[in-house]
mmCIF file with all atom_site columns, C-alpha atoms in Angstrom:
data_model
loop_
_atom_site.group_PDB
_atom_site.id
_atom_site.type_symbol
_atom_site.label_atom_id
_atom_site.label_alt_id
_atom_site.label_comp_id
_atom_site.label_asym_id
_atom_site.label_entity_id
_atom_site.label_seq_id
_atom_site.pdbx_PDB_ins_code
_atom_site.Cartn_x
_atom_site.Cartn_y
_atom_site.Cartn_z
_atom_site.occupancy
_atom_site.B_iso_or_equiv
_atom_site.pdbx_formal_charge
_atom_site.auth_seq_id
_atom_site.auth_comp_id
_atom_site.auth_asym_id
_atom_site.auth_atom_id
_atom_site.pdbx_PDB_model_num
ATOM 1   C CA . UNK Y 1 1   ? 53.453 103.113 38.972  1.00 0.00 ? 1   UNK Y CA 1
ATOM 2   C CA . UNK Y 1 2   ? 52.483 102.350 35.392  1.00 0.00 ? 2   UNK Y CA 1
ATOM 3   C CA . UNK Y 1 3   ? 48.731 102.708 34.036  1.00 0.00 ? 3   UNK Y CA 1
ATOM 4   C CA . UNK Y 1 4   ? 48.004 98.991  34.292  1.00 0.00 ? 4   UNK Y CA 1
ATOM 5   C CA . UNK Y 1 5   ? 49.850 98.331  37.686  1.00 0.00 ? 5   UNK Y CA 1
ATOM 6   C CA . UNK Y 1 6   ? 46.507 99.527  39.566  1.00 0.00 ? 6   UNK Y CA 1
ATOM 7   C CA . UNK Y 1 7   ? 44.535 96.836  37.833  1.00 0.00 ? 7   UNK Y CA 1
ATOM 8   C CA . UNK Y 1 8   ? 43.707 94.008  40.179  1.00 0.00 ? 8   UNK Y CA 1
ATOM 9   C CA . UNK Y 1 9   ? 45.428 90.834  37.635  1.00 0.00 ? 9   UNK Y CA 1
ATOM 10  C CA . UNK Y 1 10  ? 48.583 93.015  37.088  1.00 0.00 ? 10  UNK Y CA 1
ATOM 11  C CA . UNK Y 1 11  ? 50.059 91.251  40.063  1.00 0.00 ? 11  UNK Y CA 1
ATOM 12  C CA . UNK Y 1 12  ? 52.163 87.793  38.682  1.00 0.00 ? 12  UNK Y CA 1
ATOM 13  C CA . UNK Y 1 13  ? 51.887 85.730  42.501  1.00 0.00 ? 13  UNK Y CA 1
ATOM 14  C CA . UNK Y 1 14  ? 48.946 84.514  44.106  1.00 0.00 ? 14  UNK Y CA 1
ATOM 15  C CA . UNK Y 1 15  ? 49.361 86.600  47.909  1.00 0.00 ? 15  UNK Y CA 1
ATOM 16  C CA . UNK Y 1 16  ? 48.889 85.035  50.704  1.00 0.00 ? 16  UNK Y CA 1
ATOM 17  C CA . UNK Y 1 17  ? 46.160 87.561  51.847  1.00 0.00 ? 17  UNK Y CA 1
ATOM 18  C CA . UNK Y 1 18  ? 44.581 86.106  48.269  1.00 0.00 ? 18  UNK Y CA 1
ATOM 19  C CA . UNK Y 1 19  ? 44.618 82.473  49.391  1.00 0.00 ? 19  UNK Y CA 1
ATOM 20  C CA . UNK Y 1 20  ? 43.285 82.962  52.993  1.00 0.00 ? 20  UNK Y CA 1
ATOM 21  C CA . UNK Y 1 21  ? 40.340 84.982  51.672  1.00 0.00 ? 21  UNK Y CA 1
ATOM 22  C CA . UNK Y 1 22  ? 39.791 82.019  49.312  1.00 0.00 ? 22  UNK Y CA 1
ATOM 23  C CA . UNK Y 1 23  ? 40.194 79.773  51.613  1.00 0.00 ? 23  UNK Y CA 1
ATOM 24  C CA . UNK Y 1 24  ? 37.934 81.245  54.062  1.00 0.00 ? 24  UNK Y CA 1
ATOM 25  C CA . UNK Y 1 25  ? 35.225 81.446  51.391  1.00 0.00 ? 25  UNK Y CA 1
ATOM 26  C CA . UNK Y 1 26  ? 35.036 78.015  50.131  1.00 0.00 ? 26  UNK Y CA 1
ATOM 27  C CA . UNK Y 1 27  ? 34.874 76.903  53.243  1.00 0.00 ? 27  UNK Y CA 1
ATOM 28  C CA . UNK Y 1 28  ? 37.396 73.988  52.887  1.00 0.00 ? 28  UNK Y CA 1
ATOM 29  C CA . UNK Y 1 29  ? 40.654 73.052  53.553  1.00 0.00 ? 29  UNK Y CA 1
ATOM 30  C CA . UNK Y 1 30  ? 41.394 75.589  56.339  1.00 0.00 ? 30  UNK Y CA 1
ATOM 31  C CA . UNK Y 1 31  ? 42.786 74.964  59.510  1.00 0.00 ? 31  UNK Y CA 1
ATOM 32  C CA . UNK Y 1 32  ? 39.953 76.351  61.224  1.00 0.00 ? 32  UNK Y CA 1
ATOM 33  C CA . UNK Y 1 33  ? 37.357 73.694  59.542  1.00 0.00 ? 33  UNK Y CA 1
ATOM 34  C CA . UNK Y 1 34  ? 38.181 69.923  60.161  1.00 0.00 ? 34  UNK Y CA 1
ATOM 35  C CA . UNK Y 1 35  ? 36.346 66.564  59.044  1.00 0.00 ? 35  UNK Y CA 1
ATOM 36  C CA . UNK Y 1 36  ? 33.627 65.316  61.391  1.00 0.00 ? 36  UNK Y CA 1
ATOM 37  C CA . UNK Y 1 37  ? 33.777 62.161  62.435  1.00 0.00 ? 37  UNK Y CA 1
ATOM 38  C CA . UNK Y 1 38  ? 30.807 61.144  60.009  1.00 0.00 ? 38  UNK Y CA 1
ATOM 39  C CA . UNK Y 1 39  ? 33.005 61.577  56.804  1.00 0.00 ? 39  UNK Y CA 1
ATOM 40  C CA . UNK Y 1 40  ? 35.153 59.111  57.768  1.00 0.00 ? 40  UNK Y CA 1
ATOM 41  C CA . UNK Y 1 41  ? 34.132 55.467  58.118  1.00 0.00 ? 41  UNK Y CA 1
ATOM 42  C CA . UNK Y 1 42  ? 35.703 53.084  60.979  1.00 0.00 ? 42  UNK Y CA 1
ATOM 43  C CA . UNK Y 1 43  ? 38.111 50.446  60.219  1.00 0.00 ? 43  UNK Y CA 1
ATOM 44  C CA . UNK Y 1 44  ? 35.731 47.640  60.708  1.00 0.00 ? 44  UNK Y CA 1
ATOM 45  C CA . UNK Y 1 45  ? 32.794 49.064  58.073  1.00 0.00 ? 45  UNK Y CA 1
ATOM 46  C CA . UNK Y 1 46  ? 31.914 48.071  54.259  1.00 0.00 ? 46  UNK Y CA 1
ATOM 47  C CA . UNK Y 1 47  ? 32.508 50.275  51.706  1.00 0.00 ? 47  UNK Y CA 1
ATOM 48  C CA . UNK Y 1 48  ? 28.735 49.256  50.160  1.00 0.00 ? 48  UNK Y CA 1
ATOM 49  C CA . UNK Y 1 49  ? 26.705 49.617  52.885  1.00 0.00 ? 49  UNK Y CA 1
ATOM 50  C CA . UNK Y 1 50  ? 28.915 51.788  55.818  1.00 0.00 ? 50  UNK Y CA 1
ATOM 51  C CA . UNK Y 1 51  ? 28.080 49.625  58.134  1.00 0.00 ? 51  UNK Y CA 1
ATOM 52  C CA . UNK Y 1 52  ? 29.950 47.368  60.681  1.00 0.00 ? 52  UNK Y CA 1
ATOM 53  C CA . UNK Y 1 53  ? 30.511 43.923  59.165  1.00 0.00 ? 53  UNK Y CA 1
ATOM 54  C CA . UNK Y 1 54  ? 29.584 40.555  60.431  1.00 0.00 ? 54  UNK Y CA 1
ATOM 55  C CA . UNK Y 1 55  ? 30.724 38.763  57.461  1.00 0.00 ? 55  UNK Y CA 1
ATOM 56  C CA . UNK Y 1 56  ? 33.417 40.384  56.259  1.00 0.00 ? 56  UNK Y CA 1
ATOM 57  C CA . UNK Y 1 57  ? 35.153 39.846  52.622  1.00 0.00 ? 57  UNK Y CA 1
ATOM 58  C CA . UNK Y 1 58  ? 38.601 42.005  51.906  1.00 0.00 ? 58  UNK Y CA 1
ATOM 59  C CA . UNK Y 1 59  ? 39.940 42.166  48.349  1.00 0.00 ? 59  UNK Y CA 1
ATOM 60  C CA . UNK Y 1 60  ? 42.999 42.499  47.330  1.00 0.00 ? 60  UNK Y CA 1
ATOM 61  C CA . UNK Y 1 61  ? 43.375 46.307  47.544  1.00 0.00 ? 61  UNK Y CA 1
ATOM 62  C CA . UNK Y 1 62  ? 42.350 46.146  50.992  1.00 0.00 ? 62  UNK Y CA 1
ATOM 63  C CA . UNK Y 1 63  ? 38.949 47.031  50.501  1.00 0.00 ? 63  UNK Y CA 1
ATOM 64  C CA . UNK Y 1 64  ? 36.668 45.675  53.017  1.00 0.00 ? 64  UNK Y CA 1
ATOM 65  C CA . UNK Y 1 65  ? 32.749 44.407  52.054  1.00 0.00 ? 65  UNK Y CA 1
ATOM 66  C CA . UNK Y 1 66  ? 30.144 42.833  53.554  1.00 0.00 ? 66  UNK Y CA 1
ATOM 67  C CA . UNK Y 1 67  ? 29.343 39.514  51.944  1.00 0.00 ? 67  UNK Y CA 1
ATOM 68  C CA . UNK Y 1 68  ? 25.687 40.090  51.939  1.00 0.00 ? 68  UNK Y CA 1
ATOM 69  C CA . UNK Y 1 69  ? 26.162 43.562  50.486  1.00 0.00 ? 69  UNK Y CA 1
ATOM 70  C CA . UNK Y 1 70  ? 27.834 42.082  47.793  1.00 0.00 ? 70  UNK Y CA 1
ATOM 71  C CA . UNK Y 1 71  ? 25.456 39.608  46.772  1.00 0.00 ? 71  UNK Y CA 1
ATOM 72  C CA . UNK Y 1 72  ? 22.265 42.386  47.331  1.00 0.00 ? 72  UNK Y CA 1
ATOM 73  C CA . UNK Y 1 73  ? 24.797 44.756  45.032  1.00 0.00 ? 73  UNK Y CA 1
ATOM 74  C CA . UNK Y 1 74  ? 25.002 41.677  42.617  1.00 0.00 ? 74  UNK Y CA 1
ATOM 75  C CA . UNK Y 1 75  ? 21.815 40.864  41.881  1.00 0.00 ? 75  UNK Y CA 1
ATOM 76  C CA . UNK Y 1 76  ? 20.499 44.908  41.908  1.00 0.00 ? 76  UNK Y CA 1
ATOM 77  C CA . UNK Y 1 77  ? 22.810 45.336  39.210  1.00 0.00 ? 77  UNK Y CA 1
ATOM 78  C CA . UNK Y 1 78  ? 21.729 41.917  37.428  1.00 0.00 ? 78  UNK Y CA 1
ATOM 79  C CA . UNK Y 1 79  ? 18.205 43.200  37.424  1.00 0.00 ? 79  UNK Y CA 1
ATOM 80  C CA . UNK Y 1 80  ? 18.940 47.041  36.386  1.00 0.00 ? 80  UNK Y CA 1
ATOM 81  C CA . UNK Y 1 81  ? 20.791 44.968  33.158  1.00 0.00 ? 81  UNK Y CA 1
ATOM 82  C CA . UNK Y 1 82  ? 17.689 42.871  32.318  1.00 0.00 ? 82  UNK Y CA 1
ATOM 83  C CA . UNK Y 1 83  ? 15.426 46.108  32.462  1.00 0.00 ? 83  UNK Y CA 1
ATOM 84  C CA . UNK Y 1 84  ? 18.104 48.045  30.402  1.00 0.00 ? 84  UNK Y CA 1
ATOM 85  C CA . UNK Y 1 85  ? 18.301 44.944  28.231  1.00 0.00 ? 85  UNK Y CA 1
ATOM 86  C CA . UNK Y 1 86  ? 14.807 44.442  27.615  1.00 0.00 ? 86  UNK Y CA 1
ATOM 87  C CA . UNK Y 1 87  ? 14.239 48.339  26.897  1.00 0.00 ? 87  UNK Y CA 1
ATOM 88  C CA . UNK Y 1 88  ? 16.754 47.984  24.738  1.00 0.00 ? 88  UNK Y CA 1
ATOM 89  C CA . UNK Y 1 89  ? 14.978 45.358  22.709  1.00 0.00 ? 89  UNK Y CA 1
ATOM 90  C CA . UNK Y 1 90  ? 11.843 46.983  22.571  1.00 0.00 ? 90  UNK Y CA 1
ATOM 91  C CA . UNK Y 1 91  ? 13.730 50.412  21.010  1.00 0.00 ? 91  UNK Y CA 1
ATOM 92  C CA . UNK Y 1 92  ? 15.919 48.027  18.480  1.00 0.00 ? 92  UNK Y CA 1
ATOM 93  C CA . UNK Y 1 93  ? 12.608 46.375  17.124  1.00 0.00 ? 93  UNK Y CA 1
ATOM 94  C CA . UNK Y 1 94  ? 11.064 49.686  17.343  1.00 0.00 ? 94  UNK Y CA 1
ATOM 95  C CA . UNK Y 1 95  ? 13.326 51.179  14.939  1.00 0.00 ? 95  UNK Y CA 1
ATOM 96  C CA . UNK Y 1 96  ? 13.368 48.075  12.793  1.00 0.00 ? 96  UNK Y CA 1
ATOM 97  C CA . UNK Y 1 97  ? 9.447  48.374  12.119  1.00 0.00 ? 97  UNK Y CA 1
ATOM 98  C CA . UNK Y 1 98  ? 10.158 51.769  11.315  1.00 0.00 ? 98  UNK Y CA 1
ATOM 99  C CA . UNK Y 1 99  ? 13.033 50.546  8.400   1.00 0.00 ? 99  UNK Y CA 1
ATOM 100 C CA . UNK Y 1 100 ? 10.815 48.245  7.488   1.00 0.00 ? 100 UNK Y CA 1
ATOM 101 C CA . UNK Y 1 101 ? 7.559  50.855  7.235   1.00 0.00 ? 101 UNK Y CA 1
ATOM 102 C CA . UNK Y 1 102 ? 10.343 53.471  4.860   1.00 0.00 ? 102 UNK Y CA 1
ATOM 103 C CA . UNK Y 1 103 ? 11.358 50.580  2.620   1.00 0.00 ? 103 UNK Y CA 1
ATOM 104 C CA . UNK Y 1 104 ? 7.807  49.512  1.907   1.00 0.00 ? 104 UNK Y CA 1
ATOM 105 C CA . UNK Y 1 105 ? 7.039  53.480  1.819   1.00 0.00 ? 105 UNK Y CA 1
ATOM 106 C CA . UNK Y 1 106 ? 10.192 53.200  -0.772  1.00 0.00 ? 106 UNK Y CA 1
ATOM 107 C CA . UNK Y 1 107 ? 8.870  50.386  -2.547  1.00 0.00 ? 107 UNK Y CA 1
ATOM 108 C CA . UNK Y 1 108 ? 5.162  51.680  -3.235  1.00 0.00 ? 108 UNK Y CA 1
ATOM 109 C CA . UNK Y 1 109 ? 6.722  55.002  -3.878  1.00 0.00 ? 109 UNK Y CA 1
ATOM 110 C CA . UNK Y 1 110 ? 8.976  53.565  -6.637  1.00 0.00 ? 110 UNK Y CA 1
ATOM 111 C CA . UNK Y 1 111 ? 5.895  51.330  -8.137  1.00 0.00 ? 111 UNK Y CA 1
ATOM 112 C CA . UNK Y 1 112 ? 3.360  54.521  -8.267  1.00 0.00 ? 112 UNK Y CA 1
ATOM 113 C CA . UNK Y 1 113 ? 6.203  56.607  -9.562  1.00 0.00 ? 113 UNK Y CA 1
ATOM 114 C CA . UNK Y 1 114 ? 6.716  53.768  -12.460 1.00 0.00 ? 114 UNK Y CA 1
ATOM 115 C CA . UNK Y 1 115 ? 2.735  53.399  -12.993 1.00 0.00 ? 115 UNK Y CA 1
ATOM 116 C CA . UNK Y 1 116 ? 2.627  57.209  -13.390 1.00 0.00 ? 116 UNK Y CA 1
ATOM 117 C CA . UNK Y 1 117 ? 5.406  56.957  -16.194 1.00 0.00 ? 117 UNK Y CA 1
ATOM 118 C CA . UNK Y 1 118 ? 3.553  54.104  -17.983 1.00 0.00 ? 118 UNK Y CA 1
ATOM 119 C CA . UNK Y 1 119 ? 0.452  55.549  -17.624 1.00 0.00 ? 119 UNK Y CA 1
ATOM 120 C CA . UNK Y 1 120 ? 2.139  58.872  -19.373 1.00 0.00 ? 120 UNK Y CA 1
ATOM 121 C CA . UNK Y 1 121 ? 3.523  57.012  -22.025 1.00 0.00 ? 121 UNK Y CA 1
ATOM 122 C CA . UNK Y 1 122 ? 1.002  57.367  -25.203 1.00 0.00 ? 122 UNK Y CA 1
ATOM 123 C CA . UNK Y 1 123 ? 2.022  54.488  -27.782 1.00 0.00 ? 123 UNK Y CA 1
ATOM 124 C CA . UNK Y 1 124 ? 0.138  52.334  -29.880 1.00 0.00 ? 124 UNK Y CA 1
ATOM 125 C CA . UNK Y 1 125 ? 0.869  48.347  -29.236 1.00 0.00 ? 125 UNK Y CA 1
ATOM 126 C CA . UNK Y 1 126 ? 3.958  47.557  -31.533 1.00 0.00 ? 126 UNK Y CA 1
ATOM 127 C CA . UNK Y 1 127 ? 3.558  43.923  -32.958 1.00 0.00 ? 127 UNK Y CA 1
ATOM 128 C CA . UNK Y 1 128 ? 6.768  42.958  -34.866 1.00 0.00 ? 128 UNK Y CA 1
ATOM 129 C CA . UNK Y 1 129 ? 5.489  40.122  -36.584 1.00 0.00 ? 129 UNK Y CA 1
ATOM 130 C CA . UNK Y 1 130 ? 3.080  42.361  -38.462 1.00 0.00 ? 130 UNK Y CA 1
ATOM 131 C CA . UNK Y 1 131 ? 4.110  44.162  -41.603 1.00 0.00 ? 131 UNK Y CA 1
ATOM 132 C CA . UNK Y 1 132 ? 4.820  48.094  -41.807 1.00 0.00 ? 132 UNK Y CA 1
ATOM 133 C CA . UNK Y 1 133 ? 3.399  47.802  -45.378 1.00 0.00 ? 133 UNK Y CA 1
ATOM 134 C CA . UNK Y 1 134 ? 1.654  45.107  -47.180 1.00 0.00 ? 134 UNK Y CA 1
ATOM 135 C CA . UNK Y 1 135 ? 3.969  45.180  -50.404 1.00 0.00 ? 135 UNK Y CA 1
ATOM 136 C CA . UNK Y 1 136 ? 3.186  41.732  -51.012 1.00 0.00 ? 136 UNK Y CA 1
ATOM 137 C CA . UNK Y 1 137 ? 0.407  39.461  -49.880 1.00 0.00 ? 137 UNK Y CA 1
ATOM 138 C CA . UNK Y 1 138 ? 2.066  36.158  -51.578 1.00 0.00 ? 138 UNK Y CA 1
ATOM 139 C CA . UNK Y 1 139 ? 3.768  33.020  -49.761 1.00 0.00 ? 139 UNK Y CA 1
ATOM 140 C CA . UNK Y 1 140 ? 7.458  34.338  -50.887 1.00 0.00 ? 140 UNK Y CA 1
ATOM 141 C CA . UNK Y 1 141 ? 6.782  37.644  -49.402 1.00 0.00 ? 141 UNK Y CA 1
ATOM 142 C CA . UNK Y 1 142 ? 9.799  37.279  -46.383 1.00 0.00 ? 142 UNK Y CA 1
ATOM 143 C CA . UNK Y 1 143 ? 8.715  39.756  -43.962 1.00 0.00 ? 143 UNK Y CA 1
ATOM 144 C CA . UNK Y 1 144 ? 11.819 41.908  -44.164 1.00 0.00 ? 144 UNK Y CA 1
ATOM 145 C CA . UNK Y 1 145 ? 9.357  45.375  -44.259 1.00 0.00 ? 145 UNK Y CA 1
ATOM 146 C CA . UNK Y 1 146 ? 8.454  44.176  -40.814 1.00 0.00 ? 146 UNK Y CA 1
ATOM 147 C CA . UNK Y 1 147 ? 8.614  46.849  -37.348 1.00 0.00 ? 147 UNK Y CA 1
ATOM 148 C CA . UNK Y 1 148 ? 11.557 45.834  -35.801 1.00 0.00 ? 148 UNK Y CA 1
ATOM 149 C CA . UNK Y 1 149 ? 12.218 49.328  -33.684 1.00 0.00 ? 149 UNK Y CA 1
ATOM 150 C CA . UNK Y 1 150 ? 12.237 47.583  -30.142 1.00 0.00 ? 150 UNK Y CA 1
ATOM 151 C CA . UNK Y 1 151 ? 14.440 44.938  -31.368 1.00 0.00 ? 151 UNK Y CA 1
ATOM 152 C CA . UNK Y 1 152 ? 16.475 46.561  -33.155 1.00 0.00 ? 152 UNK Y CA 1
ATOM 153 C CA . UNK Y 1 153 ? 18.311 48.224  -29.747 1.00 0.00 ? 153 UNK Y CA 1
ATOM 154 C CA . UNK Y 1 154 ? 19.884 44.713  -29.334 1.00 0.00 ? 154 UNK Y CA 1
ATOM 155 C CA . UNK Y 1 155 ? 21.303 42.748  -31.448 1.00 0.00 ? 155 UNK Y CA 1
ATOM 156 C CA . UNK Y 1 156 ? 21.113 39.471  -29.604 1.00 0.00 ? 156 UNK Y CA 1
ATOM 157 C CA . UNK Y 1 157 ? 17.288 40.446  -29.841 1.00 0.00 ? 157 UNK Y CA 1
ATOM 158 C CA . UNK Y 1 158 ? 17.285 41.191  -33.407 1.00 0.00 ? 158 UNK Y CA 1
ATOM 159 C CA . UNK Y 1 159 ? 18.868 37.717  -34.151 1.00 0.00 ? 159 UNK Y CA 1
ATOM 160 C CA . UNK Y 1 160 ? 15.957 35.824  -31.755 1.00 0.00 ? 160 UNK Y CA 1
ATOM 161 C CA . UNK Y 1 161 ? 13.695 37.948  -33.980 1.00 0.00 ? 161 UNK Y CA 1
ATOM 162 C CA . UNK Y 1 162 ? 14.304 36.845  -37.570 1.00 0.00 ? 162 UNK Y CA 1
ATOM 163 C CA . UNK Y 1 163 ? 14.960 33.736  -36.827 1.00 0.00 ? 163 UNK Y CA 1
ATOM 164 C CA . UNK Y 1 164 ? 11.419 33.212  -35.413 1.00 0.00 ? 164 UNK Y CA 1
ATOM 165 C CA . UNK Y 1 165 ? 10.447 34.876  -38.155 1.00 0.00 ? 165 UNK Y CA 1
ATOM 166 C CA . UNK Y 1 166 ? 12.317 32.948  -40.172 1.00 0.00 ? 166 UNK Y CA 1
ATOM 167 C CA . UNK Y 1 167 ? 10.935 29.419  -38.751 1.00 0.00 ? 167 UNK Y CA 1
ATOM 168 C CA . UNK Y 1 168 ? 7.188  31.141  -38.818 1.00 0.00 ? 168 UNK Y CA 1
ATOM 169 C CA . UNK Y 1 169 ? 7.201  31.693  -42.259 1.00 0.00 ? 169 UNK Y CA 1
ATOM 170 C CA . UNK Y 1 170 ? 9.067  28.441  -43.786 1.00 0.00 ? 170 UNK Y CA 1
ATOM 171 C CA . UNK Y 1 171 ? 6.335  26.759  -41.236 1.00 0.00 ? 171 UNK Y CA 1
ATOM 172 C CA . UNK Y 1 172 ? 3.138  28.755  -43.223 1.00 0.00 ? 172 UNK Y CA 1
ATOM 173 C CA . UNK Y 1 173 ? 4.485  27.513  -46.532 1.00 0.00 ? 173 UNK Y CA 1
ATOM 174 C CA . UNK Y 1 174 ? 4.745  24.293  -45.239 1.00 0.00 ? 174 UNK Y CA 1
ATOM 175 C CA . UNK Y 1 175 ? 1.548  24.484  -44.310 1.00 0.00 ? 175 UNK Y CA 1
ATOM 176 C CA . UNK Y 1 176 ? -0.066 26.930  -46.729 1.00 0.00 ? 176 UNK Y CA 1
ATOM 177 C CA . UNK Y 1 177 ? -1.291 24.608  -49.915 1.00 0.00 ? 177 UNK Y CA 1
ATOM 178 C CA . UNK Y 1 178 ? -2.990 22.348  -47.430 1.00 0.00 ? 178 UNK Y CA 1
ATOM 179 C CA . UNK Y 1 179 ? -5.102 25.063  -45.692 1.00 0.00 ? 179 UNK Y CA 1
ATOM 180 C CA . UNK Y 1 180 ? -5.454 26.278  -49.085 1.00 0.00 ? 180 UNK Y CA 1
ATOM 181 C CA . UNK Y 1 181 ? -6.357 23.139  -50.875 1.00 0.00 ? 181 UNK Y CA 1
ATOM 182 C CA . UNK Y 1 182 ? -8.782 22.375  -47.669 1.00 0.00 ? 182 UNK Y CA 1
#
């Protein structure tokens, strides 16, 4: 006999003294140990309620019911839904007031973190229309040493900007002798 042949797995078949102790020990499926009567229902009973019917209803399986066990069965299960359903509800709105309490969380969070950046920014208000440098004072002075660093990121804005600037200063000499000569 080899080394492993005295283990207790080293044997390939299940014995038959194996399967009676087994057996024996679950307790079921022996000879010895039969169903009692109560484990199986008569022919006449409902499959709900175990019972003897007095209105019987048979599907078409064969399964036999009792026709007010079906409609108590029915309506049980129609009110178990509604509970479900309505507990349901409550968690779904639940966790839509809690969306809707992170995205105005979100929101505030996004407007204090752009107020903080603002408020960081140190700048001194940039007016375009005024001159960098007065180089001339007179009416054909045509604004061209004007600030124009915002605008001049954009063209479409830089265009907007001289031709209001433009239109503002051929409207002042339009205008210019007659405040002057009032």
């Amino acid at each position: 006999m080899t080394r492993h042949g005295k283990n207790c797995t080293a044997g390939a078949v299940y014995t038959y003294h194996e399967k009676k102790k087994d057996t024996a020990a679950s307790g079921y499926g022996t000879q010895n140990i039969r169903l009692s009567r109560d484990a199986v229902k008569d022919f006449d009973c409902c499959c709900l309620s175990l019972q003897p019917c007095h209105d019987p209803v048979v599907t078409p399986d064969g399964y036999l019911y009792e026709r007010e066990a079906i409609l108590e069965y029915i309506l049980h299960q129609k009110k178990e839904i509604a509970r479900q359903l309505k507990a349901y509800e409550k968690q779904r709105g639940a966790r839509r007031e809690e969306r809707k309490e992170l995205q105005r969380a979100a929101a505030q969070d996004q407007v204090r973190g752009f107020l903080e950046k603002e408020a960081a920014i140190v700048s001194r208000p940039l007016n375009p229309f005024t001159p960098k440098a007065a180089s001339g004072t007179g009416p054909d002075d045509t604004g061209a040493t004007m600030t124009l660093s915002w605008f001049s990121r954009c063209p479409h804005h830089l265009g907007l900007l001289l031709s209001l600037t433009h239109r503002a200063l051929s409207c002042h000499r339009a205008f210019a002798p007659a405040v002057a000569a009032a």
